[in-house]
Amino acid sequence: MKSLGLYVIFIGNLFKRMESFRTYASLTLNECIKVGYNSVFIVTVISLFMGAVTTIQVAYNLVSPFIPDLIIANVARDMTLLELSPTIIGLVFAGKIGSNIASELGTMRITEQVDALEVMGINATSYLVLPKIVASLIMFPMLVIISMFLTLIGGYFAGTMVGVISGTDFISGIRLNFVPFAIYFAIIKAIAFSFVVASLSAFKGFYIKGGALEVGVASTTAVNNSCIGILAADYVLANLLAQYLGA
């Protein structure tokens, strides 16, 4: 309960004694490059292989003369949009960006850079953490959209090269019974996951005590907490989706 209360105070401090908009715009742009641009390569590789494996596995589990091939792409599409791209890329995001945020803030804390900002009258919580959270909220949904597209591309090439589905059937399956809300829901998930990862990781790094060893521990703890937070948020949002579809 003490940690929960400290976390709520930490989030509230983000909006106290704020600097100028121009300062935050510059800091947020730098964070967007670190959070988004530097993650494109790993997201691309994971998405292509994720789509390839998903399509092939679905194909080998739907071996029946009564099931048309286009259902393979249809199932792969729904898995990609509703679960794989937002959640798997979210867990990767927690490992890459979450650990980076925690270790960066932890290092600044133990080297007394955070204390120096406070001495100068700057709200270190807002100055250091808010740009990271805003950058995550902007860039992670974009990474998820890129992932959704590349996962389907990976599924298309893997399916057609292995011969489990033709290109025409794959495209027809993607179009079959398409509900645009699935994309909106994936973006909602991405926004929730990015806030969980950025805020929890920043919280663990900002209040670290000790030396270099504690920075490593805080970085690992931040990733663990972020992964658990993502899965918990995924469960809650999945229930909301089920209620929406059932309405």
C-alpha atoms as a PDB file:
ATOM      1  CA  MET A   1       0.000   0.000   0.000  1.00  0.00           C
ATOM      2  CA  LYS A   2       2.902   2.344   0.734  1.00  0.00           C
ATOM      3  CA  SER A   3       4.312   1.811  -2.754  1.00  0.00           C
ATOM      4  CA  LEU A   4       0.868   2.375  -4.299  1.00  0.00           C
ATOM      5  CA  GLY A   5       0.457   5.646  -2.425  1.00  0.00           C
ATOM      6  CA  LEU A   6       3.960   6.763  -3.407  1.00  0.00           C
ATOM      7  CA  TYR A   7       3.166   5.889  -7.046  1.00  0.00           C
ATOM      8  CA  VAL A   8      -0.024   8.014  -6.966  1.00  0.00           C
ATOM      9  CA  ILE A   9       1.940  10.956  -5.505  1.00  0.00           C
ATOM     10  CA  PHE A  10       4.617  10.389  -8.159  1.00  0.00           C
ATOM     11  CA  ILE A  11       2.030  10.657 -10.954  1.00  0.00           C
ATOM     12  CA  GLY A  12       0.512  13.769  -9.349  1.00  0.00           C
ATOM     13  CA  ASN A  13       3.939  15.437  -9.176  1.00  0.00           C
ATOM     14  CA  LEU A  14       4.247  15.207 -12.968  1.00  0.00           C
ATOM     15  CA  PHE A  15       1.920  18.202 -13.302  1.00  0.00           C
ATOM     16  CA  LYS A  16       3.335  20.468 -10.575  1.00  0.00           C
ATOM     17  CA  ARG A  17       5.761  23.371 -11.150  1.00  0.00           C
ATOM     18  CA  MET A  18       5.965  22.573 -14.857  1.00  0.00           C
ATOM     19  CA  GLU A  19       8.464  24.179 -17.236  1.00  0.00           C
ATOM     20  CA  SER A  20       7.548  25.977 -20.457  1.00  0.00           C
ATOM     21  CA  PHE A  21       5.805  24.154 -23.294  1.00  0.00           C
ATOM     22  CA  ARG A  22       8.849  24.716 -25.516  1.00  0.00           C
ATOM     23  CA  THR A  23      11.092  22.903 -23.023  1.00  0.00           C
ATOM     24  CA  TYR A  24       8.793  19.884 -22.872  1.00  0.00           C
ATOM     25  CA  ALA A  25       8.388  19.839 -26.658  1.00  0.00           C
ATOM     26  CA  SER A  26      12.157  19.602 -27.133  1.00  0.00           C
ATOM     27  CA  LEU A  27      12.586  16.945 -24.446  1.00  0.00           C
ATOM     28  CA  THR A  28       9.635  14.918 -25.762  1.00  0.00           C
ATOM     29  CA  LEU A  29      11.022  14.985 -29.317  1.00  0.00           C
ATOM     30  CA  ASN A  30      14.323  13.558 -28.098  1.00  0.00           C
ATOM     31  CA  GLU A  31      12.487  10.872 -26.166  1.00  0.00           C
ATOM     32  CA  CYS A  32      10.364  10.017 -29.227  1.00  0.00           C
ATOM     33  CA  ILE A  33      13.554   9.233 -31.136  1.00  0.00           C
ATOM     34  CA  LYS A  34      14.818   6.950 -28.359  1.00  0.00           C
ATOM     35  CA  VAL A  35      11.450   5.311 -27.699  1.00  0.00           C
ATOM     36  CA  GLY A  36      10.093   5.028 -31.232  1.00  0.00           C
ATOM     37  CA  TYR A  37      12.688   5.401 -33.979  1.00  0.00           C
ATOM     38  CA  ASN A  38      15.296   3.260 -32.198  1.00  0.00           C
ATOM     39  CA  SER A  39      12.729   0.484 -31.727  1.00  0.00           C
ATOM     40  CA  VAL A  40      11.582   0.187 -35.342  1.00  0.00           C
ATOM     41  CA  PHE A  41      14.168  -2.429 -36.310  1.00  0.00           C
ATOM     42  CA  ILE A  42      13.399  -4.883 -33.499  1.00  0.00           C
ATOM     43  CA  VAL A  43       9.641  -4.387 -33.999  1.00  0.00           C
ATOM     44  CA  THR A  44      10.044  -5.089 -37.721  1.00  0.00           C
ATOM     45  CA  VAL A  45      12.000  -8.313 -37.221  1.00  0.00           C
ATOM     46  CA  ILE A  46       9.681  -9.637 -34.490  1.00  0.00           C
ATOM     47  CA  SER A  47       6.519  -8.751 -36.428  1.00  0.00           C
ATOM     48  CA  LEU A  48       7.612 -10.444 -39.670  1.00  0.00           C
ATOM     49  CA  PHE A  49       8.535 -13.687 -37.894  1.00  0.00           C
ATOM     50  CA  MET A  50       5.445 -13.493 -35.667  1.00  0.00           C
ATOM     51  CA  GLY A  51       3.206 -13.281 -38.733  1.00  0.00           C
ATOM     52  CA  ALA A  52       5.036 -16.109 -40.474  1.00  0.00           C
ATOM     53  CA  VAL A  53       4.842 -18.470 -37.504  1.00  0.00           C
ATOM     54  CA  THR A  54       1.206 -17.601 -36.735  1.00  0.00           C
ATOM     55  CA  THR A  55       0.037 -18.257 -40.291  1.00  0.00           C
ATOM     56  CA  ILE A  56       1.864 -21.565 -40.601  1.00  0.00           C
ATOM     57  CA  GLN A  57       0.700 -22.812 -37.199  1.00  0.00           C
ATOM     58  CA  VAL A  58      -2.922 -21.835 -37.898  1.00  0.00           C
ATOM     59  CA  ALA A  59      -2.710 -23.590 -41.273  1.00  0.00           C
ATOM     60  CA  TYR A  60      -1.456 -26.846 -39.747  1.00  0.00           C
ATOM     61  CA  ASN A  61      -4.199 -26.734 -37.088  1.00  0.00           C
ATOM     62  CA  LEU A  62      -7.015 -26.176 -39.587  1.00  0.00           C
ATOM     63  CA  VAL A  63      -6.433 -29.213 -41.759  1.00  0.00           C
ATOM     64  CA  SER A  64      -9.929 -30.093 -42.951  1.00  0.00           C
ATOM     65  CA  PRO A  65     -11.581 -30.269 -46.384  1.00  0.00           C
ATOM     66  CA  PHE A  66     -14.581 -28.452 -44.898  1.00  0.00           C
ATOM     67  CA  ILE A  67     -12.563 -25.361 -43.886  1.00  0.00           C
ATOM     68  CA  PRO A  68     -11.647 -23.011 -46.758  1.00  0.00           C
ATOM     69  CA  ASP A  69      -8.073 -21.738 -46.891  1.00  0.00           C
ATOM     70  CA  LEU A  70      -9.115 -18.123 -46.488  1.00  0.00           C
ATOM     71  CA  ILE A  71     -10.084 -18.922 -42.857  1.00  0.00           C
ATOM     72  CA  ILE A  72      -6.348 -19.311 -42.137  1.00  0.00           C
ATOM     73  CA  ALA A  73      -5.734 -15.656 -42.961  1.00  0.00           C
ATOM     74  CA  ASN A  74      -8.942 -14.656 -41.200  1.00  0.00           C
ATOM     75  CA  VAL A  75      -7.814 -16.277 -37.928  1.00  0.00           C
ATOM     76  CA  ALA A  76      -4.278 -14.925 -38.287  1.00  0.00           C
ATOM     77  CA  ARG A  77      -5.689 -11.410 -38.831  1.00  0.00           C
ATOM     78  CA  ASP A  78      -7.865 -11.495 -35.711  1.00  0.00           C
ATOM     79  CA  MET A  79      -5.016 -12.894 -33.604  1.00  0.00           C
ATOM     80  CA  THR A  80      -2.704 -10.177 -34.891  1.00  0.00           C
ATOM     81  CA  LEU A  81      -5.042  -7.231 -34.382  1.00  0.00           C
ATOM     82  CA  LEU A  82      -6.638  -8.237 -31.089  1.00  0.00           C
ATOM     83  CA  GLU A  83      -3.740  -9.815 -29.232  1.00  0.00           C
ATOM     84  CA  LEU A  84      -0.375 -10.489 -30.808  1.00  0.00           C
ATOM     85  CA  SER A  85       0.735  -7.062 -32.014  1.00  0.00           C
ATOM     86  CA  PRO A  86      -0.348  -4.992 -28.989  1.00  0.00           C
ATOM     87  CA  THR A  87       0.614  -7.533 -26.304  1.00  0.00           C
ATOM     88  CA  ILE A  88       3.763  -9.177 -27.688  1.00  0.00           C
ATOM     89  CA  ILE A  89       5.204  -5.866 -28.856  1.00  0.00           C
ATOM     90  CA  GLY A  90       4.151  -4.418 -25.471  1.00  0.00           C
ATOM     91  CA  LEU A  91       6.233  -7.039 -23.656  1.00  0.00           C
ATOM     92  CA  VAL A  92       9.168  -6.322 -25.961  1.00  0.00           C
ATOM     93  CA  PHE A  93       8.637  -2.611 -25.306  1.00  0.00           C
ATOM     94  CA  ALA A  94       8.782  -3.277 -21.552  1.00  0.00           C
ATOM     95  CA  GLY A  95      12.073  -5.134 -21.924  1.00  0.00           C
ATOM     96  CA  LYS A  96      13.742  -2.561 -24.147  1.00  0.00           C
ATOM     97  CA  ILE A  97      12.302   0.813 -23.173  1.00  0.00           C
ATOM     98  CA  GLY A  98      11.196   0.028 -19.602  1.00  0.00           C
ATOM     99  CA  SER A  99      14.652  -1.145 -18.539  1.00  0.00           C
ATOM    100  CA  ASN A 100      16.229   1.830 -20.311  1.00  0.00           C
ATOM    101  CA  ILE A 101      13.984   4.326 -18.495  1.00  0.00           C
ATOM    102  CA  ALA A 102      14.586   2.726 -15.083  1.00  0.00           C
ATOM    103  CA  SER A 103      18.365   2.496 -15.507  1.00  0.00           C
ATOM    104  CA  GLU A 104      18.648   6.045 -16.888  1.00  0.00           C
ATOM    105  CA  LEU A 105      16.687   7.618 -14.026  1.00  0.00           C
ATOM    106  CA  GLY A 106      18.358   5.343 -11.482  1.00  0.00           C
ATOM    107  CA  THR A 107      21.804   6.395 -12.669  1.00  0.00           C
ATOM    108  CA  MET A 108      20.789  10.061 -12.501  1.00  0.00           C
ATOM    109  CA  ARG A 109      19.520   9.489  -8.963  1.00  0.00           C
ATOM    110  CA  ILE A 110      22.667   7.798  -7.595  1.00  0.00           C
ATOM    111  CA  THR A 111      24.932  10.371  -9.295  1.00  0.00           C
ATOM    112  CA  GLU A 112      22.858  13.135  -7.628  1.00  0.00           C
ATOM    113  CA  GLN A 113      21.779  14.724 -10.939  1.00  0.00           C
ATOM    114  CA  VAL A 114      18.162  14.519  -9.771  1.00  0.00           C
ATOM    115  CA  ASP A 115      19.060  16.292  -6.525  1.00  0.00           C
ATOM    116  CA  ALA A 116      20.881  18.989  -8.511  1.00  0.00           C
ATOM    117  CA  LEU A 117      17.716  19.710 -10.516  1.00  0.00           C
ATOM    118  CA  GLU A 118      15.697  20.018  -7.313  1.00  0.00           C
ATOM    119  CA  VAL A 119      18.294  22.402  -5.835  1.00  0.00           C
ATOM    120  CA  MET A 120      17.921  24.603  -8.939  1.00  0.00           C
ATOM    121  CA  GLY A 121      14.164  24.788  -8.292  1.00  0.00           C
ATOM    122  CA  ILE A 122      13.194  22.455 -11.134  1.00  0.00           C
ATOM    123  CA  ASN A 123      10.571  19.784 -10.521  1.00  0.00           C
ATOM    124  CA  ALA A 124      12.737  16.784 -11.433  1.00  0.00           C
ATOM    125  CA  THR A 125       9.736  14.443 -11.603  1.00  0.00           C
ATOM    126  CA  SER A 126       8.005  16.532 -14.223  1.00  0.00           C
ATOM    127  CA  TYR A 127      11.166  17.568 -16.100  1.00  0.00           C
ATOM    128  CA  LEU A 128      12.628  14.061 -16.409  1.00  0.00           C
ATOM    129  CA  VAL A 129       9.633  11.736 -16.421  1.00  0.00           C
ATOM    130  CA  LEU A 130       6.770  13.541 -18.186  1.00  0.00           C
ATOM    131  CA  PRO A 131       8.552  13.694 -21.591  1.00  0.00           C
ATOM    132  CA  LYS A 132       9.265   9.946 -21.383  1.00  0.00           C
ATOM    133  CA  ILE A 133       5.617   9.124 -20.669  1.00  0.00           C
ATOM    134  CA  VAL A 134       4.299  11.452 -23.390  1.00  0.00           C
ATOM    135  CA  ALA A 135       6.798  10.062 -25.918  1.00  0.00           C
ATOM    136  CA  SER A 136       5.719   6.512 -25.049  1.00  0.00           C
ATOM    137  CA  LEU A 137       2.037   7.428 -25.435  1.00  0.00           C
ATOM    138  CA  ILE A 138       2.772   8.860 -28.890  1.00  0.00           C
ATOM    139  CA  MET A 139       5.261   6.349 -30.282  1.00  0.00           C
ATOM    140  CA  PHE A 140       4.125   2.963 -28.960  1.00  0.00           C
ATOM    141  CA  PRO A 141       0.710   3.044 -30.715  1.00  0.00           C
ATOM    142  CA  MET A 142       2.607   3.858 -33.927  1.00  0.00           C
ATOM    143  CA  LEU A 143       4.883   0.867 -33.352  1.00  0.00           C
ATOM    144  CA  VAL A 144       1.822  -1.347 -32.847  1.00  0.00           C
ATOM    145  CA  ILE A 145       0.268  -0.112 -36.101  1.00  0.00           C
ATOM    146  CA  ILE A 146       3.544  -0.855 -37.927  1.00  0.00           C
ATOM    147  CA  SER A 147       3.637  -4.263 -36.248  1.00  0.00           C
ATOM    148  CA  MET A 148       0.081  -5.127 -37.330  1.00  0.00           C
ATOM    149  CA  PHE A 149       0.893  -4.314 -40.949  1.00  0.00           C
ATOM    150  CA  LEU A 150       4.228  -6.179 -40.960  1.00  0.00           C
ATOM    151  CA  THR A 151       2.776  -9.218 -39.178  1.00  0.00           C
ATOM    152  CA  LEU A 152       0.200  -9.645 -41.923  1.00  0.00           C
ATOM    153  CA  ILE A 153       2.921  -9.111 -44.545  1.00  0.00           C
ATOM    154  CA  GLY A 154       5.024 -11.808 -42.862  1.00  0.00           C
ATOM    155  CA  GLY A 155       2.043 -14.130 -42.780  1.00  0.00           C
ATOM    156  CA  TYR A 156       1.348 -13.526 -46.476  1.00  0.00           C
ATOM    157  CA  PHE A 157       4.874 -14.354 -47.645  1.00  0.00           C
ATOM    158  CA  ALA A 158       5.312 -17.305 -45.265  1.00  0.00           C
ATOM    159  CA  GLY A 159       1.948 -18.800 -46.195  1.00  0.00           C
ATOM    160  CA  THR A 160       2.426 -18.456 -49.917  1.00  0.00           C
ATOM    161  CA  MET A 161       6.067 -19.641 -49.918  1.00  0.00           C
ATOM    162  CA  VAL A 162       5.274 -22.751 -47.859  1.00  0.00           C
ATOM    163  CA  GLY A 163       2.161 -23.348 -49.963  1.00  0.00           C
ATOM    164  CA  VAL A 164      -0.399 -23.562 -47.162  1.00  0.00           C
ATOM    165  CA  ILE A 165      -2.475 -20.733 -48.659  1.00  0.00           C
ATOM    166  CA  SER A 166      -2.567 -18.824 -51.932  1.00  0.00           C
ATOM    167  CA  GLY A 167      -2.072 -15.072 -52.090  1.00  0.00           C
ATOM    168  CA  THR A 168      -5.644 -14.550 -53.283  1.00  0.00           C
ATOM    169  CA  ASP A 169      -7.099 -16.578 -50.411  1.00  0.00           C
ATOM    170  CA  PHE A 170      -4.899 -14.758 -47.896  1.00  0.00           C
ATOM    171  CA  ILE A 171      -6.116 -11.335 -49.012  1.00  0.00           C
ATOM    172  CA  SER A 172      -9.731 -12.555 -49.131  1.00  0.00           C
ATOM    173  CA  GLY A 173      -9.372 -13.952 -45.601  1.00  0.00           C
ATOM    174  CA  ILE A 174      -8.035 -10.656 -44.279  1.00  0.00           C
ATOM    175  CA  ARG A 175     -11.032  -8.834 -45.758  1.00  0.00           C
ATOM    176  CA  LEU A 176     -13.597 -11.413 -44.552  1.00  0.00           C
ATOM    177  CA  ASN A 177     -15.945 -10.032 -41.833  1.00  0.00           C
ATOM    178  CA  PHE A 178     -13.496  -7.259 -40.989  1.00  0.00           C
ATOM    179  CA  VAL A 179     -14.555  -5.129 -38.008  1.00  0.00           C
ATOM    180  CA  PRO A 180     -12.728  -1.743 -37.928  1.00  0.00           C
ATOM    181  CA  PHE A 181     -13.209  -1.596 -34.156  1.00  0.00           C
ATOM    182  CA  ALA A 182     -10.435  -4.215 -33.835  1.00  0.00           C
ATOM    183  CA  ILE A 183      -7.869  -1.623 -34.945  1.00  0.00           C
ATOM    184  CA  TYR A 184      -9.243   1.001 -32.558  1.00  0.00           C
ATOM    185  CA  PHE A 185      -9.146  -1.535 -29.762  1.00  0.00           C
ATOM    186  CA  ALA A 186      -5.518  -2.417 -30.502  1.00  0.00           C
ATOM    187  CA  ILE A 187      -4.630   1.290 -30.316  1.00  0.00           C
ATOM    188  CA  ILE A 188      -6.486   1.634 -26.989  1.00  0.00           C
ATOM    189  CA  LYS A 189      -4.493  -1.320 -25.693  1.00  0.00           C
ATOM    190  CA  ALA A 190      -1.266   0.234 -26.943  1.00  0.00           C
ATOM    191  CA  ILE A 191      -1.988   3.525 -25.160  1.00  0.00           C
ATOM    192  CA  ALA A 192      -2.748   1.709 -21.885  1.00  0.00           C
ATOM    193  CA  PHE A 193       0.336  -0.512 -22.146  1.00  0.00           C
ATOM    194  CA  SER A 194       2.652   2.403 -22.952  1.00  0.00           C
ATOM    195  CA  PHE A 195       1.480   4.315 -19.880  1.00  0.00           C
ATOM    196  CA  VAL A 196       1.943   1.233 -17.674  1.00  0.00           C
ATOM    197  CA  VAL A 197       5.484   0.604 -18.937  1.00  0.00           C
ATOM    198  CA  ALA A 198       6.694   4.217 -18.891  1.00  0.00           C
ATOM    199  CA  SER A 199       5.193   5.188 -15.526  1.00  0.00           C
ATOM    200  CA  LEU A 200       6.135   2.000 -13.623  1.00  0.00           C
ATOM    201  CA  SER A 201       9.674   1.972 -15.015  1.00  0.00           C
ATOM    202  CA  ALA A 202      10.178   5.657 -14.240  1.00  0.00           C
ATOM    203  CA  PHE A 203       8.794   5.120 -10.734  1.00  0.00           C
ATOM    204  CA  LYS A 204      11.229   2.279 -10.016  1.00  0.00           C
ATOM    205  CA  GLY A 205      14.207   4.234 -11.354  1.00  0.00           C
ATOM    206  CA  PHE A 206      13.351   7.584  -9.808  1.00  0.00           C
ATOM    207  CA  TYR A 207      13.232   6.389  -6.188  1.00  0.00           C
ATOM    208  CA  ILE A 208      16.234   4.079  -6.304  1.00  0.00           C
ATOM    209  CA  LYS A 209      18.670   4.074  -3.368  1.00  0.00           C
ATOM    210  CA  GLY A 210      22.191   2.680  -3.372  1.00  0.00           C
ATOM    211  CA  GLY A 211      24.703   2.228  -6.171  1.00  0.00           C
ATOM    212  CA  ALA A 212      25.238   0.556  -9.520  1.00  0.00           C
ATOM    213  CA  LEU A 213      24.057  -2.833  -8.250  1.00  0.00           C
ATOM    214  CA  GLU A 214      20.712  -1.346  -7.183  1.00  0.00           C
ATOM    215  CA  VAL A 215      20.323   0.238 -10.624  1.00  0.00           C
ATOM    216  CA  GLY A 216      20.510  -3.220 -12.183  1.00  0.00           C
ATOM    217  CA  VAL A 217      18.014  -4.596  -9.689  1.00  0.00           C
ATOM    218  CA  ALA A 218      15.638  -1.677 -10.292  1.00  0.00           C
ATOM    219  CA  SER A 219      15.877  -2.180 -14.060  1.00  0.00           C
ATOM    220  CA  THR A 220      14.989  -5.861 -13.734  1.00  0.00           C
ATOM    221  CA  THR A 221      12.154  -5.104 -11.305  1.00  0.00           C
ATOM    222  CA  ALA A 222      10.802  -2.442 -13.662  1.00  0.00           C
ATOM    223  CA  VAL A 223      10.597  -4.967 -16.507  1.00  0.00           C
ATOM    224  CA  ASN A 224       8.915  -7.560 -14.272  1.00  0.00           C
ATOM    225  CA  ASN A 225       6.353  -5.074 -12.959  1.00  0.00           C
ATOM    226  CA  SER A 226       5.690  -3.725 -16.450  1.00  0.00           C
ATOM    227  CA  CYS A 227       5.077  -7.206 -17.863  1.00  0.00           C
ATOM    228  CA  ILE A 228       2.653  -8.030 -15.046  1.00  0.00           C
ATOM    229  CA  GLY A 229       0.949  -4.651 -15.506  1.00  0.00           C
ATOM    230  CA  ILE A 230       0.572  -5.247 -19.250  1.00  0.00           C
ATOM    231  CA  LEU A 231      -0.984  -8.682 -18.756  1.00  0.00           C
ATOM    232  CA  ALA A 232      -3.358  -7.365 -16.062  1.00  0.00           C
ATOM    233  CA  ALA A 233      -4.417  -4.444 -18.271  1.00  0.00           C
ATOM    234  CA  ASP A 234      -4.816  -6.870 -21.189  1.00  0.00           C
ATOM    235  CA  TYR A 235      -7.189  -9.003 -19.120  1.00  0.00           C
ATOM    236  CA  VAL A 236      -9.305  -6.007 -18.095  1.00  0.00           C
ATOM    237  CA  LEU A 237      -9.448  -4.595 -21.628  1.00  0.00           C
ATOM    238  CA  ALA A 238     -10.240  -8.028 -23.102  1.00  0.00           C
ATOM    239  CA  ASN A 239     -13.272  -8.239 -20.794  1.00  0.00           C
ATOM    240  CA  LEU A 240     -14.393  -4.802 -21.941  1.00  0.00           C
ATOM    241  CA  LEU A 241     -14.037  -5.932 -25.562  1.00  0.00           C
ATOM    242  CA  ALA A 242     -16.152  -9.021 -24.911  1.00  0.00           C
ATOM    243  CA  GLN A 243     -18.868  -6.827 -23.379  1.00  0.00           C
ATOM    244  CA  TYR A 244     -18.735  -4.464 -26.355  1.00  0.00           C
ATOM    245  CA  LEU A 245     -19.022  -7.287 -28.877  1.00  0.00           C
ATOM    246  CA  GLY A 246     -21.826  -8.862 -26.893  1.00  0.00           C
ATOM    247  CA  ALA A 247     -23.805  -5.605 -26.769  1.00  0.00           C
END
